[in-house]
Amino acid sequence: TLPTHPPLINIGTYVRATSIDHLVEDFLKAGSGDKEGDTPIVKKQIVSLGAGNDTRFWRLSSGPLRDYIASYVELDFLENTTKKAMAIRKSSQLSSVIGQSAKLVKGGTGLSSDVYHLLPVDLRQAVEETLQPLISSESNILSPGIPTLFLSECVLVYMSPVASAAIMKWFSDSFQNVCGVIYEMFSLGDSFGRVMRDNLRLRNVELPGAEAFPTLDSFRNRFTEAGFPLANALTLSEIRKNYVSQAETQRIAKLELVDEYEELELVLAHYALAWGCKVDTTTSSPLSEDMGGWGLKLADEPTVQE
């Protein structure tokens, strides 16, 4: 049987996952029109930092947006990519998605195909060593001219602010049209936040990137300071109340029974989602218009306060 998690955790995971799904899907659709055949598909690139066991590529590749992906790159520590590469190779279902072009790389620690690339990287090292090779003519993995999205879910908080800023600056400098999504814990200076950090320290886990971004403004501004003029940030609490429909919240409430909504709000208020975009506005196009308005959309019927 699969391990179960408390309702507080499950609801937070739901808000996080569906919000990022919406951002990714809207990014992929940007510039391609609302209807099939309306305008040509504008293919995109996605780079998942610290991807772990994330299944987003596989879900996208089996859905209606599979042809919108020019390249999907997953980066993580060598021990993680090695296990994932082996798991993919052993699965006929997963292997069929990436096709006959797939081959093991980096001595079996990574995997590369026409579209999907799984590569071992320590993102704490210099971007010249970790990210720059992705756009080199030798690798041909990413193209600076193709709109690109980077995803970071609970990754940058584990490295120094200097290292994370260098990663974000590399993306803004390297691509003509580029967006990013960051999800992680924040505002850990209050009593509840200190408890969170103490619990992690008991497991020998430190958060060197947390103190530099204690507020939503600072969390959002890390994008603007890295060269992404369009940026926003919201707590999971705000997203649940205003960006998830009342009907959907009620559906989830029947699946995950919560006794203490104050505790739920306290937990969700200490996790934030930020997104930013740099758009080439030298010429007007459906792509620049869509990317300029990219972000989470308010729900038609926001969740009422419990």
mmCIF file of C-alpha atoms in Angstrom:
data_model
loop_
_atom_site.group_PDB
_atom_site.id
_atom_site.type_symbol
_atom_site.label_atom_id
_atom_site.label_comp_id
_atom_site.label_asym_id
_atom_site.label_seq_id
_atom_site.Cartn_x
_atom_site.Cartn_y
_atom_site.Cartn_z
ATOM 1 C CA THR A 1 0.000 0.000 0.000
ATOM 2 C CA LEU A 2 1.077 3.570 -0.652
ATOM 3 C CA PRO A 3 2.127 5.656 2.380
ATOM 4 C CA THR A 4 -0.513 8.079 3.603
ATOM 5 C CA HIS A 5 0.076 11.700 4.603
ATOM 6 C CA PRO A 6 -1.877 14.014 6.906
ATOM 7 C CA PRO A 7 -4.647 16.074 5.248
ATOM 8 C CA LEU A 8 -2.640 19.279 5.850
ATOM 9 C CA ILE A 9 0.190 17.911 3.719
ATOM 10 C CA ASN A 10 -2.107 16.547 1.017
ATOM 11 C CA ILE A 11 -3.996 19.822 0.626
ATOM 12 C CA GLY A 12 -0.747 21.781 0.408
ATOM 13 C CA THR A 13 0.577 19.354 -2.203
ATOM 14 C CA TYR A 14 -2.643 19.713 -4.191
ATOM 15 C CA VAL A 15 -2.491 23.539 -4.205
ATOM 16 C CA ARG A 16 1.178 23.475 -5.141
ATOM 17 C CA ALA A 17 0.890 20.851 -7.891
ATOM 18 C CA THR A 18 -2.231 22.227 -9.577
ATOM 19 C CA SER A 19 -0.885 25.802 -9.505
ATOM 20 C CA ILE A 20 2.389 24.804 -11.142
ATOM 21 C CA ASP A 21 0.487 22.634 -13.643
ATOM 22 C CA HIS A 22 -1.587 25.677 -14.655
ATOM 23 C CA LEU A 23 1.534 27.823 -15.072
ATOM 24 C CA VAL A 24 3.336 25.165 -17.135
ATOM 25 C CA GLU A 25 0.343 24.473 -19.369
ATOM 26 C CA ASP A 26 -0.320 28.176 -20.000
ATOM 27 C CA PHE A 27 3.364 28.695 -20.797
ATOM 28 C CA LEU A 28 3.320 25.858 -23.337
ATOM 29 C CA LYS A 29 0.191 27.288 -24.981
ATOM 30 C CA ALA A 30 1.568 30.840 -25.192
ATOM 31 C CA GLY A 31 1.580 32.187 -28.734
ATOM 32 C CA SER A 32 -0.082 29.121 -30.215
ATOM 33 C CA GLY A 33 -3.714 30.298 -30.281
ATOM 34 C CA ASP A 34 -6.748 29.026 -28.409
ATOM 35 C CA LYS A 35 -8.002 26.586 -30.997
ATOM 36 C CA GLU A 36 -6.393 23.772 -32.932
ATOM 37 C CA GLY A 37 -5.207 25.085 -36.272
ATOM 38 C CA ASP A 38 -5.702 28.715 -35.203
ATOM 39 C CA THR A 39 -1.978 29.540 -35.359
ATOM 40 C CA PRO A 40 1.154 27.371 -35.696
ATOM 41 C CA ILE A 41 2.415 25.760 -32.495
ATOM 42 C CA VAL A 42 5.217 27.701 -30.814
ATOM 43 C CA LYS A 43 7.355 24.977 -29.279
ATOM 44 C CA LYS A 44 8.917 25.552 -25.873
ATOM 45 C CA GLN A 45 11.751 24.298 -23.676
ATOM 46 C CA ILE A 46 11.410 23.349 -19.999
ATOM 47 C CA VAL A 47 14.260 22.888 -17.510
ATOM 48 C CA SER A 48 13.389 21.229 -14.206
ATOM 49 C CA LEU A 49 15.993 21.984 -11.515
ATOM 50 C CA GLY A 50 16.381 19.249 -8.896
ATOM 51 C CA ALA A 51 13.688 17.229 -10.655
ATOM 52 C CA GLY A 52 13.862 14.199 -8.360
ATOM 53 C CA ASN A 53 11.043 11.755 -9.118
ATOM 54 C CA ASP A 54 8.834 14.393 -10.730
ATOM 55 C CA THR A 55 6.503 12.920 -13.380
ATOM 56 C CA ARG A 56 5.459 16.135 -15.146
ATOM 57 C CA PHE A 57 7.243 15.312 -18.404
ATOM 58 C CA TRP A 58 5.508 11.960 -18.636
ATOM 59 C CA ARG A 59 2.107 13.475 -17.917
ATOM 60 C CA LEU A 60 2.627 16.198 -20.514
ATOM 61 C CA SER A 61 3.915 13.703 -23.063
ATOM 62 C CA SER A 62 0.788 11.595 -22.776
ATOM 63 C CA GLY A 63 -1.552 14.595 -23.016
ATOM 64 C CA PRO A 64 -2.705 17.157 -25.595
ATOM 65 C CA LEU A 65 0.399 19.376 -25.142
ATOM 66 C CA ARG A 66 3.004 16.753 -26.058
ATOM 67 C CA ASP A 67 3.736 18.372 -29.444
ATOM 68 C CA TYR A 68 4.360 21.749 -27.787
ATOM 69 C CA ILE A 69 7.628 20.563 -26.181
ATOM 70 C CA ALA A 70 10.884 21.071 -28.108
ATOM 71 C CA SER A 71 13.093 19.978 -25.218
ATOM 72 C CA TYR A 72 12.509 18.907 -21.620
ATOM 73 C CA VAL A 73 15.560 18.800 -19.351
ATOM 74 C CA GLU A 74 15.718 17.371 -15.832
ATOM 75 C CA LEU A 75 18.762 18.135 -13.667
ATOM 76 C CA ASP A 76 19.603 16.558 -10.318
ATOM 77 C CA PHE A 77 22.346 14.971 -8.248
ATOM 78 C CA LEU A 78 24.109 12.002 -9.853
ATOM 79 C CA GLU A 79 22.686 9.454 -7.413
ATOM 80 C CA ASN A 80 19.145 10.559 -8.248
ATOM 81 C CA THR A 81 19.555 10.680 -12.029
ATOM 82 C CA THR A 82 21.244 7.265 -12.051
ATOM 83 C CA LYS A 83 18.270 5.620 -10.315
ATOM 84 C CA LYS A 84 15.769 7.441 -12.505
ATOM 85 C CA ALA A 85 17.598 6.592 -15.726
ATOM 86 C CA MET A 86 17.629 2.909 -14.791
ATOM 87 C CA ALA A 87 13.934 2.993 -13.860
ATOM 88 C CA ILE A 88 13.042 4.568 -17.216
ATOM 89 C CA ARG A 89 15.110 2.029 -19.159
ATOM 90 C CA LYS A 90 13.458 -0.867 -17.323
ATOM 91 C CA SER A 91 9.942 0.429 -18.032
ATOM 92 C CA SER A 92 8.646 -0.353 -21.521
ATOM 93 C CA GLN A 93 5.832 2.169 -20.966
ATOM 94 C CA LEU A 94 8.211 5.052 -20.129
ATOM 95 C CA SER A 95 10.739 4.045 -22.781
ATOM 96 C CA SER A 96 8.045 4.065 -25.460
ATOM 97 C CA VAL A 97 7.300 7.728 -24.661
ATOM 98 C CA ILE A 98 10.865 8.925 -25.333
ATOM 99 C CA GLY A 99 11.343 6.655 -28.342
ATOM 100 C CA GLN A 100 14.188 4.794 -30.000
ATOM 101 C CA SER A 101 16.565 7.777 -29.854
ATOM 102 C CA ALA A 102 16.962 7.437 -26.067
ATOM 103 C CA LYS A 103 20.380 6.399 -24.838
ATOM 104 C CA LEU A 104 22.249 6.325 -21.566
ATOM 105 C CA VAL A 105 24.820 9.111 -21.193
ATOM 106 C CA LYS A 106 27.432 10.207 -18.660
ATOM 107 C CA GLY A 107 28.469 6.631 -17.953
ATOM 108 C CA GLY A 108 24.916 5.485 -17.283
ATOM 109 C CA THR A 109 24.139 8.307 -14.832
ATOM 110 C CA GLY A 110 21.924 10.149 -17.308
ATOM 111 C CA LEU A 111 19.604 9.640 -20.241
ATOM 112 C CA SER A 112 19.159 11.586 -23.456
ATOM 113 C CA SER A 113 16.671 11.424 -26.337
ATOM 114 C CA ASP A 114 15.427 13.781 -29.049
ATOM 115 C CA VAL A 115 13.191 15.645 -26.584
ATOM 116 C CA TYR A 116 13.861 14.365 -23.043
ATOM 117 C CA HIS A 117 17.196 14.801 -21.256
ATOM 118 C CA LEU A 118 18.023 13.600 -17.725
ATOM 119 C CA LEU A 119 21.425 14.862 -16.616
ATOM 120 C CA PRO A 120 23.532 14.659 -13.424
ATOM 121 C CA VAL A 121 24.427 18.125 -12.136
ATOM 122 C CA ASP A 122 25.333 19.704 -8.805
ATOM 123 C CA LEU A 123 23.556 23.050 -9.165
ATOM 124 C CA ARG A 124 25.586 24.545 -6.330
ATOM 125 C CA GLN A 125 28.586 24.658 -8.655
ATOM 126 C CA ALA A 126 29.330 27.461 -11.132
ATOM 127 C CA VAL A 127 26.776 27.926 -13.932
ATOM 128 C CA GLU A 128 29.623 27.824 -16.459
ATOM 129 C CA GLU A 129 30.083 24.155 -15.524
ATOM 130 C CA THR A 130 26.478 23.137 -14.832
ATOM 131 C CA LEU A 131 24.179 25.090 -17.174
ATOM 132 C CA GLN A 132 26.293 26.610 -19.949
ATOM 133 C CA PRO A 133 26.945 23.200 -21.593
ATOM 134 C CA LEU A 134 23.186 22.883 -22.208
ATOM 135 C CA ILE A 135 23.314 25.630 -24.860
ATOM 136 C CA SER A 136 26.660 24.692 -26.387
ATOM 137 C CA SER A 137 26.742 23.740 -30.055
ATOM 138 C CA GLU A 138 28.169 20.356 -29.074
ATOM 139 C CA SER A 139 25.239 19.327 -26.858
ATOM 140 C CA ASN A 140 22.388 20.831 -28.907
ATOM 141 C CA ILE A 141 20.061 20.323 -25.922
ATOM 142 C CA LEU A 142 18.665 23.861 -25.553
ATOM 143 C CA SER A 143 18.358 26.704 -28.043
ATOM 144 C CA PRO A 144 18.574 30.343 -26.832
ATOM 145 C CA GLY A 145 15.960 31.336 -29.427
ATOM 146 C CA ILE A 146 13.228 28.985 -28.168
ATOM 147 C CA PRO A 147 10.991 30.227 -25.299
ATOM 148 C CA THR A 148 12.178 28.542 -22.109
ATOM 149 C CA LEU A 149 10.739 27.885 -18.651
ATOM 150 C CA PHE A 150 12.719 26.815 -15.590
ATOM 151 C CA LEU A 151 11.051 25.092 -12.647
ATOM 152 C CA SER A 152 12.443 25.020 -9.109
ATOM 153 C CA GLU A 153 10.411 23.235 -6.451
ATOM 154 C CA CYS A 154 12.119 23.310 -3.027
ATOM 155 C CA VAL A 155 15.573 23.482 -4.600
ATOM 156 C CA LEU A 156 17.054 26.998 -4.405
ATOM 157 C CA VAL A 157 16.313 27.267 -0.683
ATOM 158 C CA TYR A 158 18.968 24.579 -0.102
ATOM 159 C CA MET A 159 21.757 26.667 -1.646
ATOM 160 C CA SER A 160 23.224 30.082 -0.947
ATOM 161 C CA PRO A 161 21.408 33.184 -2.280
ATOM 162 C CA VAL A 162 24.501 33.944 -4.381
ATOM 163 C CA ALA A 163 24.343 30.532 -6.076
ATOM 164 C CA SER A 164 20.582 30.707 -6.717
ATOM 165 C CA ALA A 165 20.850 34.272 -8.072
ATOM 166 C CA ALA A 166 23.557 33.116 -10.494
ATOM 167 C CA ILE A 167 21.256 30.371 -11.807
ATOM 168 C CA MET A 168 18.372 32.786 -12.350
ATOM 169 C CA LYS A 169 20.655 35.365 -13.993
ATOM 170 C CA TRP A 170 22.008 32.696 -16.339
ATOM 171 C CA PHE A 171 18.487 31.948 -17.594
ATOM 172 C CA SER A 172 17.605 35.622 -18.103
ATOM 173 C CA ASP A 173 20.905 36.252 -19.920
ATOM 174 C CA SER A 174 20.816 33.111 -22.065
ATOM 175 C CA PHE A 175 17.308 33.107 -23.557
ATOM 176 C CA GLN A 176 15.383 35.656 -25.584
ATOM 177 C CA ASN A 177 12.034 34.743 -24.010
ATOM 178 C CA VAL A 178 12.246 33.058 -20.621
ATOM 179 C CA CYS A 179 10.090 32.463 -17.550
ATOM 180 C CA GLY A 180 10.635 30.782 -14.210
ATOM 181 C CA VAL A 181 8.682 29.254 -11.330
ATOM 182 C CA ILE A 182 10.006 28.939 -7.779
ATOM 183 C CA TYR A 183 8.210 27.136 -4.961
ATOM 184 C CA GLU A 184 9.633 26.854 -1.456
ATOM 185 C CA MET A 185 9.141 27.590 2.228
ATOM 186 C CA PHE A 186 9.659 31.167 3.345
ATOM 187 C CA SER A 187 8.998 33.628 6.202
ATOM 188 C CA LEU A 188 10.735 31.369 8.685
ATOM 189 C CA GLY A 189 11.556 34.117 11.173
ATOM 190 C CA ASP A 190 8.330 33.888 13.193
ATOM 191 C CA SER A 191 7.610 31.297 15.884
ATOM 192 C CA PHE A 192 6.032 28.786 13.493
ATOM 193 C CA GLY A 193 8.829 29.240 10.977
ATOM 194 C CA ARG A 194 11.448 28.624 13.651
ATOM 195 C CA VAL A 195 9.714 25.362 14.561
ATOM 196 C CA MET A 196 9.868 24.338 10.896
ATOM 197 C CA ARG A 197 13.598 25.041 10.740
ATOM 198 C CA ASP A 198 14.274 23.288 14.054
ATOM 199 C CA ASN A 199 12.445 20.180 12.844
ATOM 200 C CA LEU A 200 14.580 20.137 9.714
ATOM 201 C CA ARG A 201 17.777 20.615 11.725
ATOM 202 C CA LEU A 202 16.901 17.516 13.727
ATOM 203 C CA ARG A 203 17.244 15.665 10.415
ATOM 204 C CA ASN A 204 20.508 17.506 9.632
ATOM 205 C CA VAL A 205 18.817 19.628 6.960
ATOM 206 C CA GLU A 206 19.816 23.285 6.659
ATOM 207 C CA LEU A 207 18.161 26.029 4.571
ATOM 208 C CA PRO A 208 20.942 28.475 3.629
ATOM 209 C CA GLY A 209 18.683 30.237 1.111
ATOM 210 C CA ALA A 210 15.737 30.952 3.413
ATOM 211 C CA GLU A 211 16.804 34.007 5.430
ATOM 212 C CA ALA A 212 17.450 36.209 2.385
ATOM 213 C CA PHE A 213 13.766 36.134 1.379
ATOM 214 C CA PRO A 214 11.644 36.673 4.505
ATOM 215 C CA THR A 215 8.718 38.441 2.777
ATOM 216 C CA LEU A 216 6.608 38.014 -0.351
ATOM 217 C CA ASP A 217 8.100 41.216 -1.770
ATOM 218 C CA SER A 218 11.638 39.895 -1.375
ATOM 219 C CA PHE A 219 10.551 36.535 -2.763
ATOM 220 C CA ARG A 220 9.135 38.243 -5.868
ATOM 221 C CA ASN A 221 12.013 40.691 -6.210
ATOM 222 C CA ARG A 222 14.555 37.918 -6.640
ATOM 223 C CA PHE A 223 13.072 37.595 -10.145
ATOM 224 C CA THR A 224 13.209 41.287 -11.001
ATOM 225 C CA GLU A 225 16.758 41.571 -9.665
ATOM 226 C CA ALA A 226 17.800 38.644 -11.889
ATOM 227 C CA GLY A 227 16.443 40.264 -15.049
ATOM 228 C CA PHE A 228 12.801 39.128 -15.117
ATOM 229 C CA PRO A 229 10.757 42.395 -15.252
ATOM 230 C CA LEU A 230 7.369 40.672 -14.923
ATOM 231 C CA ALA A 231 7.079 38.924 -11.566
ATOM 232 C CA ASN A 232 4.629 37.983 -8.837
ATOM 233 C CA ALA A 233 4.509 35.889 -5.671
ATOM 234 C CA LEU A 234 1.718 34.391 -3.568
ATOM 235 C CA THR A 235 1.507 32.215 -0.486
ATOM 236 C CA LEU A 236 -0.238 28.865 -0.833
ATOM 237 C CA SER A 237 -2.836 30.247 1.572
ATOM 238 C CA GLU A 238 -3.637 33.098 -0.836
ATOM 239 C CA ILE A 239 -3.723 30.727 -3.797
ATOM 240 C CA ARG A 240 -6.115 28.364 -2.051
ATOM 241 C CA LYS A 241 -8.494 31.192 -1.102
ATOM 242 C CA ASN A 242 -8.483 33.223 -4.316
ATOM 243 C CA TYR A 243 -7.138 31.073 -7.155
ATOM 244 C CA VAL A 244 -8.953 27.790 -6.498
ATOM 245 C CA SER A 245 -12.682 27.694 -7.190
ATOM 246 C CA GLN A 246 -15.147 27.194 -4.365
ATOM 247 C CA ALA A 247 -16.477 24.046 -6.032
ATOM 248 C CA GLU A 248 -12.995 22.519 -6.263
ATOM 249 C CA THR A 249 -12.173 23.428 -2.652
ATOM 250 C CA GLN A 250 -15.387 21.763 -1.510
ATOM 251 C CA ARG A 251 -14.517 18.647 -3.518
ATOM 252 C CA ILE A 252 -11.094 18.428 -1.877
ATOM 253 C CA ALA A 253 -12.634 19.030 1.577
ATOM 254 C CA LYS A 254 -14.678 15.831 1.151
ATOM 255 C CA LEU A 255 -11.517 13.884 0.355
ATOM 256 C CA GLU A 256 -9.267 15.395 3.031
ATOM 257 C CA LEU A 257 -11.046 15.996 6.321
ATOM 258 C CA VAL A 258 -9.485 18.921 8.219
ATOM 259 C CA ASP A 259 -10.442 19.745 11.816
ATOM 260 C CA GLU A 260 -8.251 22.794 12.335
ATOM 261 C CA TYR A 261 -8.404 25.243 9.435
ATOM 262 C CA GLU A 262 -6.327 27.749 11.420
ATOM 263 C CA GLU A 263 -3.461 25.265 11.456
ATOM 264 C CA LEU A 264 -3.908 24.625 7.734
ATOM 265 C CA GLU A 265 -3.718 28.358 6.991
ATOM 266 C CA LEU A 266 -0.643 28.694 9.200
ATOM 267 C CA VAL A 267 1.170 25.965 7.282
ATOM 268 C CA LEU A 268 0.126 27.253 3.839
ATOM 269 C CA ALA A 269 1.183 30.801 4.773
ATOM 270 C CA HIS A 270 4.791 29.606 5.125
ATOM 271 C CA TYR A 271 5.067 28.277 1.571
ATOM 272 C CA ALA A 272 5.124 30.545 -1.458
ATOM 273 C CA LEU A 273 5.005 30.314 -5.226
ATOM 274 C CA ALA A 274 6.760 32.960 -7.312
ATOM 275 C CA TRP A 275 6.935 33.344 -11.061
ATOM 276 C CA GLY A 276 8.728 35.733 -13.366
ATOM 277 C CA CYS A 277 9.097 36.416 -17.082
ATOM 278 C CA LYS A 278 11.409 38.196 -19.498
ATOM 279 C CA VAL A 279 9.701 38.815 -22.838
ATOM 280 C CA ASP A 280 11.155 40.090 -26.081
ATOM 281 C CA THR A 281 8.948 43.092 -26.825
ATOM 282 C CA THR A 282 10.869 44.434 -29.831
ATOM 283 C CA THR A 283 8.073 43.092 -32.037
ATOM 284 C CA SER A 284 4.429 42.500 -31.162
ATOM 285 C CA SER A 285 3.298 38.894 -31.524
ATOM 286 C CA PRO A 286 0.815 36.449 -29.987
ATOM 287 C CA LEU A 287 3.767 34.966 -28.071
ATOM 288 C CA SER A 288 4.837 38.265 -26.490
ATOM 289 C CA GLU A 289 1.231 39.142 -25.654
ATOM 290 C CA ASP A 290 0.536 35.776 -24.009
ATOM 291 C CA MET A 291 3.832 35.692 -22.104
ATOM 292 C CA GLY A 292 3.301 39.280 -20.960
ATOM 293 C CA GLY A 293 0.081 38.226 -19.231
ATOM 294 C CA TRP A 294 1.358 34.862 -18.008
ATOM 295 C CA GLY A 295 0.584 33.926 -14.392
ATOM 296 C CA LEU A 296 -2.032 32.387 -12.125
ATOM 297 C CA LYS A 297 -5.595 33.526 -12.800
ATOM 298 C CA LEU A 298 -8.117 34.415 -10.090
ATOM 299 C CA ALA A 299 -10.901 31.881 -9.650
ATOM 300 C CA ASP A 300 -14.380 32.883 -10.876
ATOM 301 C CA GLU A 301 -15.792 31.893 -7.489
ATOM 302 C CA PRO A 302 -12.997 32.112 -4.891
ATOM 303 C CA THR A 303 -13.070 29.929 -1.823
ATOM 304 C CA VAL A 304 -15.107 31.387 1.027
ATOM 305 C CA GLN A 305 -13.376 31.821 4.368
ATOM 306 C CA GLU A 306 -13.848 28.817 6.679
#
